[in-house]
Each structure stands twice: as structure tokens, then as C-alpha cells.
mmCIF file of C-alpha atoms in Angstrom:
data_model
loop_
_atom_site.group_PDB
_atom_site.id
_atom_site.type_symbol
_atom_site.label_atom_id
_atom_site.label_comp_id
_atom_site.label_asym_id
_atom_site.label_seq_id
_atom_site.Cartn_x
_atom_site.Cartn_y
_atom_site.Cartn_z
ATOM 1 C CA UNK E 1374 -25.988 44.020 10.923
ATOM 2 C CA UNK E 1375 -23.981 42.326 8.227
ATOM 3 C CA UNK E 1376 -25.760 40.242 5.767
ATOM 4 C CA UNK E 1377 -22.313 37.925 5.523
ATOM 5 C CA UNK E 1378 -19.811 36.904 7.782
ATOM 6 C CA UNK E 1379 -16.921 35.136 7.016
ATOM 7 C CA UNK E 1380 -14.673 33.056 8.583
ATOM 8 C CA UNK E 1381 -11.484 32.607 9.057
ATOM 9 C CA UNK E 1382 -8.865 30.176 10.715
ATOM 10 C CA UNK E 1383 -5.384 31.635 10.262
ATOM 11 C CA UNK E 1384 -2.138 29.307 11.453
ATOM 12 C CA UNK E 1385 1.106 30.603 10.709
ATOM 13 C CA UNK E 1386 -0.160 32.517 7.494
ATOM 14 C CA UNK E 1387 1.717 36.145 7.681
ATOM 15 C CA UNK E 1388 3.202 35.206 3.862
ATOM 16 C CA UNK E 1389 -0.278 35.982 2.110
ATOM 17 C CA UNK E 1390 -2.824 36.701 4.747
ATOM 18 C CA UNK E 1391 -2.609 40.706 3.977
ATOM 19 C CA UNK E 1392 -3.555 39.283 0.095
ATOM 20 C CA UNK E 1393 -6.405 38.230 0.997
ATOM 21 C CA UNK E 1394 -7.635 40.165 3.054
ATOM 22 C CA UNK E 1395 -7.171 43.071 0.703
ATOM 23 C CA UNK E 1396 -9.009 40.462 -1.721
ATOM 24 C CA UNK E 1397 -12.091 40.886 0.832
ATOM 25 C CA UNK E 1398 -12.393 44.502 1.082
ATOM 26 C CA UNK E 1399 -12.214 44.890 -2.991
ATOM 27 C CA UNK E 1400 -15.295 42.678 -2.534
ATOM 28 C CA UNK E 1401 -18.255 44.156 -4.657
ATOM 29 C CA UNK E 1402 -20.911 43.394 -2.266
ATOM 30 C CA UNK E 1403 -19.406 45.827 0.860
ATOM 31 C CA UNK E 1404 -22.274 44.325 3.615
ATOM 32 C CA UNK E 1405 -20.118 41.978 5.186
ATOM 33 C CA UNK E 1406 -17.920 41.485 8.448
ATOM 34 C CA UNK E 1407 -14.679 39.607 8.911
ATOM 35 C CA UNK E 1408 -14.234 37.378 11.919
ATOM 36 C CA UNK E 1409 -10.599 35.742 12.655
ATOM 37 C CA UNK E 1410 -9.433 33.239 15.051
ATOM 38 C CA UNK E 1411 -5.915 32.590 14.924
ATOM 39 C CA UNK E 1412 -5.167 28.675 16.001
ATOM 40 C CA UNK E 1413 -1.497 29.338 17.648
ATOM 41 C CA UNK E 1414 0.660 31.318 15.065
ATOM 42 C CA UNK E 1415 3.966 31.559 16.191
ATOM 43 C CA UNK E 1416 4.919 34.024 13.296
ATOM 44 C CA UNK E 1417 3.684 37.312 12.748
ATOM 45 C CA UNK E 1418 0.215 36.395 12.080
ATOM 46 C CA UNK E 1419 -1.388 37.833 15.375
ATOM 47 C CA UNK E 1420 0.100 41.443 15.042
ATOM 48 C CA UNK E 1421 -0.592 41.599 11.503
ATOM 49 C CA UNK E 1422 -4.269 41.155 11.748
ATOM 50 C CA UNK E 1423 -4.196 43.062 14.263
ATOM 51 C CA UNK E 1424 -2.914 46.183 12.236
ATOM 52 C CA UNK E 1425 -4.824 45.417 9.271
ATOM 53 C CA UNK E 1426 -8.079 45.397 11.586
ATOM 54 C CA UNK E 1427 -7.229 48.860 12.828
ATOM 55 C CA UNK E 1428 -8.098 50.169 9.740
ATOM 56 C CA UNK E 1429 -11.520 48.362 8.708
ATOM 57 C CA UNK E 1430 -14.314 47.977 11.487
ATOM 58 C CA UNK E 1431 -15.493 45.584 9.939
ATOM 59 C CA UNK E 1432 -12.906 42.828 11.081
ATOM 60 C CA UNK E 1433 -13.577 41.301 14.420
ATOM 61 C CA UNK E 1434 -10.830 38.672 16.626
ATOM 62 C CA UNK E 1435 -12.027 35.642 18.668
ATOM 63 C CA UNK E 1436 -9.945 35.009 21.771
ATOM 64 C CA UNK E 1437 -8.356 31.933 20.823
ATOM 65 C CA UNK E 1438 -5.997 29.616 23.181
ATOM 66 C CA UNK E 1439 -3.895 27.274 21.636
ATOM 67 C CA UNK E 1440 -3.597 24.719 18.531
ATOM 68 C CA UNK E 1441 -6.791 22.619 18.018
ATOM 69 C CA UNK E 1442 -6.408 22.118 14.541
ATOM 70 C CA UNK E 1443 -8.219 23.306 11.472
ATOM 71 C CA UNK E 1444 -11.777 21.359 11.949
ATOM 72 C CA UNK E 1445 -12.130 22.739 15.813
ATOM 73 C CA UNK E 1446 -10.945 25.944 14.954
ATOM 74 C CA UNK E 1447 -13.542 26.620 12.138
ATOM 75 C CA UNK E 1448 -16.224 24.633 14.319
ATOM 76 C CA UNK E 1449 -15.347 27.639 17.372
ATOM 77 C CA UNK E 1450 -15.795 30.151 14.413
ATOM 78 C CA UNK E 1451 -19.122 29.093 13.800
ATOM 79 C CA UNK E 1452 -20.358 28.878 16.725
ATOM 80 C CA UNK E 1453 -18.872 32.189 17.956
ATOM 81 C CA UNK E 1454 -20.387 33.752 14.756
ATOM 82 C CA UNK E 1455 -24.098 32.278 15.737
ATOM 83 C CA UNK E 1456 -23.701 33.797 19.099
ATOM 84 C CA UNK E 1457 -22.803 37.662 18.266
ATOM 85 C CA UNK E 1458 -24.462 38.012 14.783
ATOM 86 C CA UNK E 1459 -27.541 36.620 16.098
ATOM 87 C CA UNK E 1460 -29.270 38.251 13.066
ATOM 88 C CA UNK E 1461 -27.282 37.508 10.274
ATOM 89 C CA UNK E 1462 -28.077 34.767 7.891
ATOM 90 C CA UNK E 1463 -25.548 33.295 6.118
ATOM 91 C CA UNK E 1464 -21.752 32.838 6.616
ATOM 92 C CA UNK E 1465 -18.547 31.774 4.261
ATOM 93 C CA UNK E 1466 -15.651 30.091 4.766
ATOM 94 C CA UNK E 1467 -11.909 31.541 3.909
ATOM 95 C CA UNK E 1468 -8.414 29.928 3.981
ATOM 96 C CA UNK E 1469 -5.523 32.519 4.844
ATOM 97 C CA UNK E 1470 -3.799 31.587 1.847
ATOM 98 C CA UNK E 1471 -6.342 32.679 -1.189
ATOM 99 C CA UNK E 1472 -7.235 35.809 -3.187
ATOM 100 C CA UNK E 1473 -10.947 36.168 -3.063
ATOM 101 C CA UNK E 1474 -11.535 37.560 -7.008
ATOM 102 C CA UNK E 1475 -13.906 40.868 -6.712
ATOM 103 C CA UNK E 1476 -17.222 39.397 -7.016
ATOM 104 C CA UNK E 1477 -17.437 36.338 -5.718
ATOM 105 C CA UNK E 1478 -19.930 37.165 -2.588
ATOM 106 C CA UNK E 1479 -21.949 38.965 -4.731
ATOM 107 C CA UNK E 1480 -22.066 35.612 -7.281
ATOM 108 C CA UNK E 1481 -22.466 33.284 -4.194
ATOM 109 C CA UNK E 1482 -25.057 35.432 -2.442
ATOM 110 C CA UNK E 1483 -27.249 35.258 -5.744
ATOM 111 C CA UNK E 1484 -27.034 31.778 -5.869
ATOM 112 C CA UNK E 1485 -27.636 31.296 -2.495
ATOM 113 C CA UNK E 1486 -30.600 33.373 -2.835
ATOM 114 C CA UNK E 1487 -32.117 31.713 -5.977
ATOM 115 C CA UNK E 1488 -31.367 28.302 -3.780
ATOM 116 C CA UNK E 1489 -33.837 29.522 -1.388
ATOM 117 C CA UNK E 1490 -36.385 30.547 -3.428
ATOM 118 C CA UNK E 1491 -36.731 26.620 -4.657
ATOM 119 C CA UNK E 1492 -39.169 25.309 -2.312
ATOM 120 C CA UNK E 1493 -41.417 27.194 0.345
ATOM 121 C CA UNK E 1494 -40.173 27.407 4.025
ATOM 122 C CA UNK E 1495 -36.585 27.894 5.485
ATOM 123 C CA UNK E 1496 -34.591 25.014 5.196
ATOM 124 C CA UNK E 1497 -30.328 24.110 5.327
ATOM 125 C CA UNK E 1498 -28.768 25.543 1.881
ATOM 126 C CA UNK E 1499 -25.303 25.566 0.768
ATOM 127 C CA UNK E 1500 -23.975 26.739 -2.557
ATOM 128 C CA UNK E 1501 -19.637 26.395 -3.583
ATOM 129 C CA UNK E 1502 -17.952 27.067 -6.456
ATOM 130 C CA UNK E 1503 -15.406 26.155 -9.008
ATOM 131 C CA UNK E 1504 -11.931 27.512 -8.150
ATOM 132 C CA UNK E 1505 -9.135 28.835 -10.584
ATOM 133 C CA UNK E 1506 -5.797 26.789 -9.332
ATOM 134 C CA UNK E 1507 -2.364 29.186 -9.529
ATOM 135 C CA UNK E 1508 1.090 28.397 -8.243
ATOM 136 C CA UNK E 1509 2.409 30.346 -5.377
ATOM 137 C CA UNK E 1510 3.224 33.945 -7.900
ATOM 138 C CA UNK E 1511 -0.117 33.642 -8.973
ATOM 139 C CA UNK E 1512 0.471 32.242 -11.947
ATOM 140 C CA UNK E 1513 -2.798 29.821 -13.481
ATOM 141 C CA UNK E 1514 -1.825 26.162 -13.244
ATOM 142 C CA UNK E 1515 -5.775 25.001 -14.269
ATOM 143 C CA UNK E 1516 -8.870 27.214 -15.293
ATOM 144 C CA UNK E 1517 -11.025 24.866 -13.470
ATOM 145 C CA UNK E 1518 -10.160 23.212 -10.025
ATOM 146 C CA UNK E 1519 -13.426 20.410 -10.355
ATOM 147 C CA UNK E 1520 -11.915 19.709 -13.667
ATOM 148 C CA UNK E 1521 -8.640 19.648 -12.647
ATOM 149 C CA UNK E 1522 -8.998 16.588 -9.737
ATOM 150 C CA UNK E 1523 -12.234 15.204 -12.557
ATOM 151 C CA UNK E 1524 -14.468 16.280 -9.721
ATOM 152 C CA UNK E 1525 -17.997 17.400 -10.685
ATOM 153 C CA UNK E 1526 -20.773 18.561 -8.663
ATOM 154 C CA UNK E 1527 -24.212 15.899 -7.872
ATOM 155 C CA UNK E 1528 -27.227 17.407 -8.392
ATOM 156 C CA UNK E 1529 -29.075 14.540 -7.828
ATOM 157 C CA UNK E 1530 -28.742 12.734 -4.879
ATOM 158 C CA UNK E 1531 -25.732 13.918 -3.400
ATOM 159 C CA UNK E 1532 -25.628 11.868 -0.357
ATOM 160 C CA UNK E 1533 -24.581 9.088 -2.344
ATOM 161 C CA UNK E 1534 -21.206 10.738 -3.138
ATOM 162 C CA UNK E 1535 -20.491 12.195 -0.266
ATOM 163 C CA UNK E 1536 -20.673 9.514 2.382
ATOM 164 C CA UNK E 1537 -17.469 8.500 1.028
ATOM 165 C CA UNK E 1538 -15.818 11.059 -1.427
ATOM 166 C CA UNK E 1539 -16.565 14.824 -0.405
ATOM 167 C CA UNK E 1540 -16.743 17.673 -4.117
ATOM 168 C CA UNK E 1541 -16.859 20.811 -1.837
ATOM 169 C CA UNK E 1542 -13.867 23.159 -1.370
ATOM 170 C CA UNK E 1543 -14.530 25.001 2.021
ATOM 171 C CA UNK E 1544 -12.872 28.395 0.842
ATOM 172 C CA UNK E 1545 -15.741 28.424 -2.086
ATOM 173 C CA UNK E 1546 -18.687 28.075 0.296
ATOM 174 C CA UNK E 1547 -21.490 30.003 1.674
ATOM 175 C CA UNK E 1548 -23.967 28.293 4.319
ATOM 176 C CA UNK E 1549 -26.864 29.870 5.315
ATOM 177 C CA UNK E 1550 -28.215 29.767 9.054
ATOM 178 C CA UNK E 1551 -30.516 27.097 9.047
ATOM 179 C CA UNK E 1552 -27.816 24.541 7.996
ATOM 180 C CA UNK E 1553 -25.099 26.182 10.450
ATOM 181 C CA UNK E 1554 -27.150 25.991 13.541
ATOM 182 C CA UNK E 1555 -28.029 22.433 12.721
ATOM 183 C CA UNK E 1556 -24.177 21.491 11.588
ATOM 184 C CA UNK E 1557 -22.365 22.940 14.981
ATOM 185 C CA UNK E 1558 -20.841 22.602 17.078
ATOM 186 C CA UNK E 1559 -18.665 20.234 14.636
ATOM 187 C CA UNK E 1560 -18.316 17.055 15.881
ATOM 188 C CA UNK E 1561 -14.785 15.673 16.903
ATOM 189 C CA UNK E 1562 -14.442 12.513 14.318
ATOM 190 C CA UNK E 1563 -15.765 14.352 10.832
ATOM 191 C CA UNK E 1564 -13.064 14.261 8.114
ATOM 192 C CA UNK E 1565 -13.109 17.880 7.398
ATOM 193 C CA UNK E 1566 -15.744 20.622 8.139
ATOM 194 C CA UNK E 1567 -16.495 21.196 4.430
ATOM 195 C CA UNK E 1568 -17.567 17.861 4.167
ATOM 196 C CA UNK E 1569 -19.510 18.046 6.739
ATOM 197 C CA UNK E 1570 -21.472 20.673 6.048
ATOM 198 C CA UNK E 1571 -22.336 19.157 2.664
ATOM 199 C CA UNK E 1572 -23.653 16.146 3.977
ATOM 200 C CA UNK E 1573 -25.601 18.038 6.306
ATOM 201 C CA UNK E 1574 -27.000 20.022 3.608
ATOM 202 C CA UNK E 1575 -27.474 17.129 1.212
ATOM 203 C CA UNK E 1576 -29.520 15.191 3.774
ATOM 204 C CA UNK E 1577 -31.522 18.477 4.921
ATOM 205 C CA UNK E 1578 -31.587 20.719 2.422
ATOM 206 C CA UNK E 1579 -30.176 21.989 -0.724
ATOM 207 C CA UNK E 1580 -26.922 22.139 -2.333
ATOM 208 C CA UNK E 1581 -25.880 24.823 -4.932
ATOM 209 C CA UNK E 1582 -23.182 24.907 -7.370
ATOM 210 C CA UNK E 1583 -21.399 27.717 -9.462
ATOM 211 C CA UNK E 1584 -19.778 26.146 -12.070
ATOM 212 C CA UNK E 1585 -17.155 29.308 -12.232
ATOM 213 C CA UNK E 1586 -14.284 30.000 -9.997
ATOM 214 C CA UNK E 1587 -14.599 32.537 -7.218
ATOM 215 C CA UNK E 1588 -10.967 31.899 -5.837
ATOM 216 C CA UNK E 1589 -7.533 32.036 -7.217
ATOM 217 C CA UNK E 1590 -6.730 28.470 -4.968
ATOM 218 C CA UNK E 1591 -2.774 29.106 -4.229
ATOM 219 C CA UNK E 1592 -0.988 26.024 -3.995
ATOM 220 C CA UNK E 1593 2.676 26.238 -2.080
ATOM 221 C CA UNK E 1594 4.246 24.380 0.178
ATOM 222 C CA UNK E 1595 2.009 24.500 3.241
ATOM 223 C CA UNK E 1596 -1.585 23.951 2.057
ATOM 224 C CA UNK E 1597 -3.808 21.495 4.128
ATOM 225 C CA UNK E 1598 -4.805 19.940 1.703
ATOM 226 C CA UNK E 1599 -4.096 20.793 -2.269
ATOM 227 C CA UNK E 1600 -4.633 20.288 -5.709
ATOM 228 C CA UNK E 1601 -2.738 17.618 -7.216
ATOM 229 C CA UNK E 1602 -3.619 17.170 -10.772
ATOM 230 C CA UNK E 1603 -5.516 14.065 -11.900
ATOM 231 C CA UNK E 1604 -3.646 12.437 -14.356
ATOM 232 C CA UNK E 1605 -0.409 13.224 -11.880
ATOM 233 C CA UNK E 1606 -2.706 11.500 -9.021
ATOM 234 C CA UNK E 1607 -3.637 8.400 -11.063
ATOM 235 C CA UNK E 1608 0.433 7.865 -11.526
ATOM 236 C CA UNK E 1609 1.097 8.844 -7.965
ATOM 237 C CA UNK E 1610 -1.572 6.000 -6.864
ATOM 238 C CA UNK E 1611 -0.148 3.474 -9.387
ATOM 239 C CA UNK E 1612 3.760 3.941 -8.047
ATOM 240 C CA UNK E 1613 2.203 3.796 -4.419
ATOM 241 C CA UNK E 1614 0.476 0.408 -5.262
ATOM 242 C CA UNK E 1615 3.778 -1.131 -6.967
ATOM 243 C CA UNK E 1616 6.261 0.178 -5.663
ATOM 244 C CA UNK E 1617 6.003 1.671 -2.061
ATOM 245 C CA UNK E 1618 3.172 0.010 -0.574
ATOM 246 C CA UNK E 1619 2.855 -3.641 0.430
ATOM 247 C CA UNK E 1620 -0.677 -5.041 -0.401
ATOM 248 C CA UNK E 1621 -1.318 -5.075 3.072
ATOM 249 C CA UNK E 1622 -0.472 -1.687 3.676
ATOM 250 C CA UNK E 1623 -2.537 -0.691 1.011
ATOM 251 C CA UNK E 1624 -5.553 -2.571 2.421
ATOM 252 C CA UNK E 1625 -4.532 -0.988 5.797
ATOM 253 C CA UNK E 1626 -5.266 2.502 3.962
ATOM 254 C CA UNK E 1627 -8.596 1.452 2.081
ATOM 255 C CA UNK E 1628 -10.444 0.262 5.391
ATOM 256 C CA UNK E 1629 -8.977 3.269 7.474
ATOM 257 C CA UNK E 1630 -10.472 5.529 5.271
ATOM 258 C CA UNK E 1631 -13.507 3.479 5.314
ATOM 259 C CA UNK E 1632 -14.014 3.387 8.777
ATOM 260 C CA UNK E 1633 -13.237 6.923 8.817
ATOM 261 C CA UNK E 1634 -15.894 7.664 6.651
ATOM 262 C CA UNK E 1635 -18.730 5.326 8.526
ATOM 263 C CA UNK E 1636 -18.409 7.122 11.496
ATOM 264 C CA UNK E 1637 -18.786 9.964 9.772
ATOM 265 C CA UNK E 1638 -22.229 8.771 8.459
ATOM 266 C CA UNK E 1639 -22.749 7.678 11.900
ATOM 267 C CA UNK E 1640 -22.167 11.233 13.455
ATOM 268 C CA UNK E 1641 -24.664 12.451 11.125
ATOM 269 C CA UNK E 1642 -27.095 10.102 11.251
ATOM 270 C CA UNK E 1643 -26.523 10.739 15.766
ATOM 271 C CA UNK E 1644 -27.552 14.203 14.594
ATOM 272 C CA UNK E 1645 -30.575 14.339 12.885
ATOM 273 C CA UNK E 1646 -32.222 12.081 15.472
ATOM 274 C CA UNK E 1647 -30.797 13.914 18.092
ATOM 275 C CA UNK E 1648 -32.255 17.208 16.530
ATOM 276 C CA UNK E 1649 -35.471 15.520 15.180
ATOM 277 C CA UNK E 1650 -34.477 16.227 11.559
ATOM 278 C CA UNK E 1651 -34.419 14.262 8.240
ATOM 279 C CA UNK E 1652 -36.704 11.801 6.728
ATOM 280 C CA UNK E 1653 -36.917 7.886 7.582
ATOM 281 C CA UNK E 1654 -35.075 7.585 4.294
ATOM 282 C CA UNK E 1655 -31.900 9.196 5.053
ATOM 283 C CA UNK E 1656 -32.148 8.209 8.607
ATOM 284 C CA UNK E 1657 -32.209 4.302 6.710
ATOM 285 C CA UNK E 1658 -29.679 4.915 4.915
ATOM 286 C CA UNK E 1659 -27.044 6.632 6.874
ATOM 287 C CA UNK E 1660 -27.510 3.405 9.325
ATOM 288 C CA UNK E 1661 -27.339 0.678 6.535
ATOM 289 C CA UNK E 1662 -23.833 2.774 5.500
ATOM 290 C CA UNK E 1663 -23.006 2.898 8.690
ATOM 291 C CA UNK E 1664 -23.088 -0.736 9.387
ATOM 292 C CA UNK E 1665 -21.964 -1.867 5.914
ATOM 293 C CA UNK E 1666 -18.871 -3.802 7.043
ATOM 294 C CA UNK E 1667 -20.589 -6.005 9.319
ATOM 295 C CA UNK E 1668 -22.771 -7.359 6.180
ATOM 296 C CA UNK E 1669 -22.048 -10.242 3.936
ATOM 297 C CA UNK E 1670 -20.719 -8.641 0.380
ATOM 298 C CA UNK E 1671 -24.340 -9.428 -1.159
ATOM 299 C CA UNK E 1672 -26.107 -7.555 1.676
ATOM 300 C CA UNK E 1673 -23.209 -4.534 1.177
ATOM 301 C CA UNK E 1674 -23.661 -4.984 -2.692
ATOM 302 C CA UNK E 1675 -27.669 -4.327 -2.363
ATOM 303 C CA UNK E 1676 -26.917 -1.132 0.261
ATOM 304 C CA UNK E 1677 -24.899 0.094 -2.573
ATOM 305 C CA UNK E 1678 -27.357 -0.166 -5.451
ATOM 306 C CA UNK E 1679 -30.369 1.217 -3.011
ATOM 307 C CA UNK E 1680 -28.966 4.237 -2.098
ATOM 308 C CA UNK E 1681 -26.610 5.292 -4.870
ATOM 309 C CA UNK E 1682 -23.260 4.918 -2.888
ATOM 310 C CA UNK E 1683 -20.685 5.696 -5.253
ATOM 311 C CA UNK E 1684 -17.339 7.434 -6.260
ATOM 312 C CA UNK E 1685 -17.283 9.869 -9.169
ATOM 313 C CA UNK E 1686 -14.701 8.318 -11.404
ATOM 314 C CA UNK E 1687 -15.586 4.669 -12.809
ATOM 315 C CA UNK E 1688 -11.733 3.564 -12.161
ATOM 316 C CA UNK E 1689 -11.543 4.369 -8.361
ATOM 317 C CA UNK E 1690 -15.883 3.543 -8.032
ATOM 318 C CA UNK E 1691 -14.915 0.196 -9.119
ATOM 319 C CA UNK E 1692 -11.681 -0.464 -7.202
ATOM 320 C CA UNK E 1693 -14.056 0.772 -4.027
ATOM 321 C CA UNK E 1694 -16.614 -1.607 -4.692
ATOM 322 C CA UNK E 1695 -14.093 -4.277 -5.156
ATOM 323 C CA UNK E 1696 -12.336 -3.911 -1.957
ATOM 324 C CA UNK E 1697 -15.383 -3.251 -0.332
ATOM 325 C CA UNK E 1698 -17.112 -6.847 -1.106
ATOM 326 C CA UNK E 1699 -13.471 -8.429 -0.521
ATOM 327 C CA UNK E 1700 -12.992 -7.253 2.783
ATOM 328 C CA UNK E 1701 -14.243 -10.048 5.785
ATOM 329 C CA UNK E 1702 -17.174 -9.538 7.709
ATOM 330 C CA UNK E 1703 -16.136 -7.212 10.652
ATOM 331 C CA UNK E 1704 -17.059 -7.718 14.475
ATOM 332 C CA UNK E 1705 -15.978 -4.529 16.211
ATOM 333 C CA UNK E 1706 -13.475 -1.497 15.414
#
């Protein structure tokens, strides 16, 4: 039995899917297993998987119906990959679009494994890494994707961050399968799996970092979600504030998100006492979060300060905190 499976959602991705899975098989650590699920390609996708798997046992199909979107599709991987590798242990994450550089399971596997070994007992771990951004010719736009968007991994209370700003790139990750039986099946209103799974950990468990890229993280014209750099997204935020936004439109944004991001909390919080997991601190503090907009600003001002609720970057921690205590007292959403 494989000591690593990873996963992969593919959508439309014949371009660079044979990259990386070519990436994969250079891998240095050779105990792994490859398992797909394609999420309604209407390109070649489908047949070219299934040629490359002719070649390498090691790569498995799901039966897949359909377009259910990334989150689903990746929350049917894991669950499929609990079910028939009932005795493998930890699992990664992989976007069709990447080029896996030669060691990076072996790198995350020894992290993962020195992440264990910090307490006594199985308990939820995760460990990601930094990610080397390139155009779409492979071509290096940034060294460092965390520095790149001026995000940084918490070692120290993560929760805090991540209830409303998620630092983990799902291609860079490796769970292991205490925190994936406890994180699926995904539930329907998180804001993306990765971040998911890192609030899980952070409230259960552990959270590793590698502060070295793993990935060469293509960015092209169909990425989910990219890497836009920072300075570029300060200006981009500015122009959208003066120029194409109205203020109310802009408000309209700020407590979407926010309400996006509560029932996230909420979900988890549903979880662990569905599951009889976490401590009455978390559990505390995923409900006060939860619940924040139906506070006065002083009561959502003291939530804040208890539990570390924050944004990485002073300039957009601030202009949180400010809309936050401006925005009325809310009855129902």
C-alpha cells in the first residue's frame, strides 16, 4: 500500500496536465499512487489520462458524473481515497496545471513526519509550502509565492488568521489521516477546501510550514484562483475603491465576504461538536466569531483582542477592523 496518495481534480486541463504528471513520476520518493477525478472536461482531458495511466499502475480514475465544482470535487476525492486506501496515512493535494519540482514529497513527508513526532498520540497535522510563481513558459515571475502576496505562515495561533484570511496553497499540502477523516466529507458553504483543512488542523492539531517552494505555481489565463502581485493588488484595490466601485458596493463586498467567512467558522465549530472534538476554547471562540455581527462594536472589539482575530498586513487588518465596528448591529442573514 502506498504511503501517499494524491489528489487530483482535473477540468478542462489537457494544455499541461501530461507536465505534471510527468512532474509526479520524477518524484524522488517513488511510494505513492495517483488518484484522478475529472469534474466534466469537455476537451481531451479524459482520454489523455487515460493513456498516460496505461503506462504507470500507479494512477487510479474515480467515476465522476458531471460539474460540481472544484471544492465538491476534491471533497469526493477524499473521501473516495479514505475508502480504498484504507491503510494509507497521509494524502496531497495537486492542481492540473503545476510542475511538481523532484523532491517535494520527499521534503513534505519529512516535515510531516517531524510534525508528528511533536507531541505524543495521533492527532490532525498538516504541513504546505512556499511556491516558486512562473508565467505560463515557465519562466520565474517571484522566488517566493508567500512573499510575493506578503503572506507569511502563523505559528502561533493560527486560528486567529484564518477565520478570515486563509495562508495555505492547496497544491503545496500534505494532510495526514487523522485530520482528513475528521475534515470530510467537505461541507457545502466552506470558501475553499484548503482553507478548510487548515482551520481544521489549526483548531485540532498541528500546522507545518516549509518555508521553500515545492511547486513551480503556473499562472495563465484559467487559474482558479492566482497570484497577483502585492504591490499590483494594493493599486488594483485602490482604483476599485475610487474609481469602479460605489461605497456601497464596496460595503456590499466587505460584509459578503464576512458573512462568508462566519459561516465558515460556524461549519467548523457544527463539526467538532458533532464529532466530540476540540477544546471549550476553540469551541468559545468559533461561536463568539460566529456571532460577531450581532454584537455592539465594543463587544466585537473585545472578541477581537481575546482571540487574536486578525489579518496579516497592518493596512488591510486595520481597514477590517474599521468596517467591522462600523457596520450596524445585524438581526438575521
Amino acid at each position: 500500500m502506498a504511503n501517499v496518495i494524491i489528489l487530483l481534480s482535473t477540468y478542462n486541463g489537457e494544455k499541461y496536465l501530461k507536465e505534471l504528471v510527468e512532474s509526479i513520476q520524477r518524484q524522488s520518493f517513488k511510494d505513492w499512487k495517483l488518484l484522478v477525478r475529472d469534474d466534466g472536461s469537455c476537451d481531451q482531458t479524459i482520454s489523455l489520462i487515460r493513456s498516460i495511466m496505461q503506462g504507470d499502475e500507479r494512477m487510479h480514475m474515480m467515476e465522476s458524473k458531471g460539474n460540481v465544482g472544484v471544492i465538491k470535487s476534491f471533497s469526493a476525492l477524499s473521501e473516495e481515497a479514505l475508502r480504498i486506501f484504507p491503510k494509507t496515512d497521509y494524502f496531497m493535494y495537486a492542481d492540473q496545471d503545476d510542475i511538481w519540482l523532484d523532491d517535494k514529497i520527499a521534503r513534505t513527508f519529512s516535515e510531516m513526519r517531524k510534525q508528528e513526532g511533536v507531541k505524543e498520540g495521533k492527532y490532525p497535522v498538516l504541513v504546505h509550502t512556499d511556491l516558486k510563481v512562473v508565467d505560463s513558459h515557465l519562466n520565474e515571475i517571484s522566488p517566493s509565492f508567500m512573499k510575493y502576496q506578503y503572506l507569511r505562515h502563523e505559528s502561533k495561533d493560527p486560528l486567529g488568521v484564518l477565520l478570515i484570511q486563509n495562508f495555505i496553497t492547496g497544491c503545496t499540502v500534505m494532510v495526514n489521516r487523522q485530520l482528513l477523516e475528521l475534515a470530510t466529507p467537505f461541507p457545502g458553504k466552506i470558501m475553499m477546501h484548503d482553507w478548510w483543512l487548515g482551520q481544521c488542523a489549526a483548531a485540532l492539531g498541528l500546522i507545518g510550514f516549509l518555508a521553500e517552494p515545492t511547486i513551480l505555481y503556473r499562472q495563465h489565463g484559467n487559474n482558479t484562483l492566482g497570484a497577483i502581485g502585492f504591490s499590483k493588488k494594493i493599486v488594483k484595490v485602490l482604483k476599485r475603491s475610487r474609481f469602479t466601485l460605489t461605497r456601497k458596493e464596496r460595503y456590499g463586498l466587505f460584509l459578503k465576504n464576512l458573512q462568508d467567512v462566519m459561516v465558515q467558522a460556524e461549519q467548523l465549530y457544527d463539526m467538532l461538536k458533532q464529532q466530540g472534538e476540540g477544546n471549550d476554547e476553540v469551541l468559545i471562540m468559533l461561536e463568539d466569531f460566529s456571532s460577531i455581527l450581532y454584537q455592539t462594536p465594543s463587544v466585537r472589539r473585545s472578541i477581537l483582542k481575546r482571540w487574536g482575530i486578525r489579518r496579516q498586513f497592518f493596512l488591510y487588518d486595520q481597514l477590517f477592523k474599521l468596517r467591522l465596528l462600523k457596520t450596524p448591529i445585524a438581526t438575521k442573514f
